[in-house]
Amino acid sequence: MLDVESVHRPDPVAEAAAVFGTTDPAHPGVAATLARPGPLVGGAVHVLRLPASPPGLGPRLTPAEVRAEAAARGWRTMVGFQTRNPVHRAHEHLTKVALEQVDGLLLHPLVGETKGDDVPAALRMTCYRALLDGYYPPSRVLLSAFPAAMRYAGPREAVCHALVRKNYGCSHFIVGRDHAGVGSYYGTYAAQEAFGAYKPDELGVVPLKFEHAFWCRACGGMATARTCPHPAGARVSLSGTAVRAMLGRGELPPPEFTRPEVARLLADGYRDTRREGST
Amino acid sequence: MLDVESVHRPDPVAEAAAVFGTTDPAHPGVAATLARPGPLVGGAVHVLRLPASPPGLGPRLTPAEVRAEAAARGWRTMVGFQTRNPVHRAHEHLTKVALEQVDGLLLHPLVGETKGDDVPAALRMTCYRALLDGYYPPSRVLLSAFPAAMRYAGPREAVCHALVRKNYGCSHFIVGRDHAGVGSYYGTYAAQEAFGAYKPDELGVVPLKFEHAFWCRACGGMATARTCPHPAGARVSLSGTAVRAMLGRGELPPPEFTRPEVARLLADGYRDTRREGST
């Protein structure tokens, strides 16, 4: 329920330029902003009852609930990981590197609206559970759906994602390459550099900046360009497009890329989607 | 050259208790303190010429030289790693986890006096070079011998090691389990906890505290108890004693434990030592 205190007639073009750094209507965030009907109303919001979590998405803890759970587990520090994709070994590597120094991990997948080619949220949640069950100490991870839409605003959205996770109790937040980016609107490191505009204590949440991770055959382990001296040919690296093509053909990505438990769930999900599509 | 400004008659027993937390003469640091002849003289030290580095130990950069090299490489942050042992994959894991967040690594092996069963310094330096050549990006590591004796003072020596590395320009310092410990005089985490006595900015160097690392067959990678949920049976873990026994029998430790290039150097070194011992 909203107490209407102000009415605002937006300037969608100026808003798009400020938020997205572009007014190109091919940018999905710009398109959504331009398509949004005005005027906008503002005022105090009264929550009567939170909407129920959609089926298959598992717990969707409030910020207060996440903070309480982290405190109950004795975590003095917690790192948030935003994702809208299945967690492959590359992402597992980043979160586990973070867990070496931080007490707990909030795996906080965005389950609101995303681009059409992203993996459906319910299938992703099943994959996350399989990954956590098989490869993480249960006492150190918390899985909760993050109800929000992707805006694909790159740097500005990365800072927003970090601040929202601070509200959930996170002391640290993982910022990867091209965080919340789309197409080639933002530089690979623009989101990481955006945090440089703030003094260390200004945001109240520490960004942990990571490079792209991969399995390196010569290292015999997960690595990034920060730790591995070997040539690209030694590295197992697949694009999201390549992985989707493999799954579409019923092939599993290699275990160096995706945990087998997760790969099987993704392959089954893809098969079911195609079957539904053909009926 | 020393300007003698004071002469001090030490109380070795009180000193041992204060530094080592014990006066047990079976403790090697206590024994050295008790055996040290008094009186002690103090005053300004004038360095005419640094002693030459012993053969086979490679560069022994001064603090100013390390700082200059780090600045020339553009490192804004540098993590120091103290070691008196060959670097196995466990230690490689810790330093590489640190390198994900810190710009450069100062691999700073102590080459002064250690316990008799430690691997000779010249052989260790050869192993370090083989490890760095094969498995680290050269632009991100700096190897320099650290001329100091081990005191085995556990927590107090860990803080001392960190402060000395701060003088070398390190912003971070790796503190493992039982750092600078010997026997069972100090708790496994006593050295890490010792840093808790100081406010975050008081020491001017950030301790990075790590658990014991291991290869986990179920994870298919390096891990620690902070990141791996699997039982001990899945983990490749060998004691220093077990590794020495293997090398003594001419066996190589498994590649999940020690890089093959390092294992071969250690095995050759052990064979040569035994040959010398038998002549």
mmCIF file of C-alpha atoms in Angstrom, chain A residues 119-120 123 244-252 263-279:
data_model
loop_
_atom_site.group_PDB
_atom_site.id
_atom_site.type_symbol
_atom_site.label_atom_id
_atom_site.label_comp_id
_atom_site.label_asym_id
_atom_site.label_seq_id
_atom_site.Cartn_x
_atom_site.Cartn_y
_atom_site.Cartn_z
ATOM 1 C CA VAL A 119 18.346 -20.379 -17.680
ATOM 2 C CA PRO A 120 14.908 -20.450 -15.935
ATOM 3 C CA LEU A 123 16.091 -24.938 -12.862
ATOM 4 C CA ARG A 244 24.048 -23.925 -24.384
ATOM 5 C CA ALA A 245 24.859 -25.508 -27.753
ATOM 6 C CA MET A 246 26.357 -28.579 -26.024
ATOM 7 C CA LEU A 247 23.341 -28.946 -23.762
ATOM 8 C CA GLY A 248 21.049 -28.495 -26.763
ATOM 9 C CA ARG A 249 22.805 -31.462 -28.421
ATOM 10 C CA GLY A 250 22.398 -33.502 -25.237
ATOM 11 C CA GLU A 251 26.120 -33.320 -24.435
ATOM 12 C CA LEU A 252 27.429 -32.586 -20.947
ATOM 13 C CA ALA A 263 25.597 -30.585 -15.892
ATOM 14 C CA ARG A 264 23.069 -33.446 -15.778
ATOM 15 C CA LEU A 265 20.361 -31.204 -14.297
ATOM 16 C CA LEU A 266 20.998 -28.593 -16.977
ATOM 17 C CA ALA A 267 20.924 -31.190 -19.749
ATOM 18 C CA ASP A 268 17.655 -32.667 -18.429
ATOM 19 C CA GLY A 269 16.186 -29.168 -18.133
ATOM 20 C CA TYR A 270 17.131 -28.356 -21.694
ATOM 21 C CA ARG A 271 15.622 -31.602 -22.963
ATOM 22 C CA ASP A 272 12.345 -30.947 -21.094
ATOM 23 C CA THR A 273 12.190 -27.399 -22.435
ATOM 24 C CA ARG A 274 12.579 -28.628 -26.002
ATOM 25 C CA ARG A 275 9.916 -31.307 -25.491
ATOM 26 C CA GLU A 276 7.480 -28.692 -24.167
ATOM 27 C CA GLY A 277 8.359 -26.466 -27.096
ATOM 28 C CA SER A 278 7.508 -29.206 -29.611
ATOM 29 C CA THR A 279 4.050 -30.036 -28.244
#
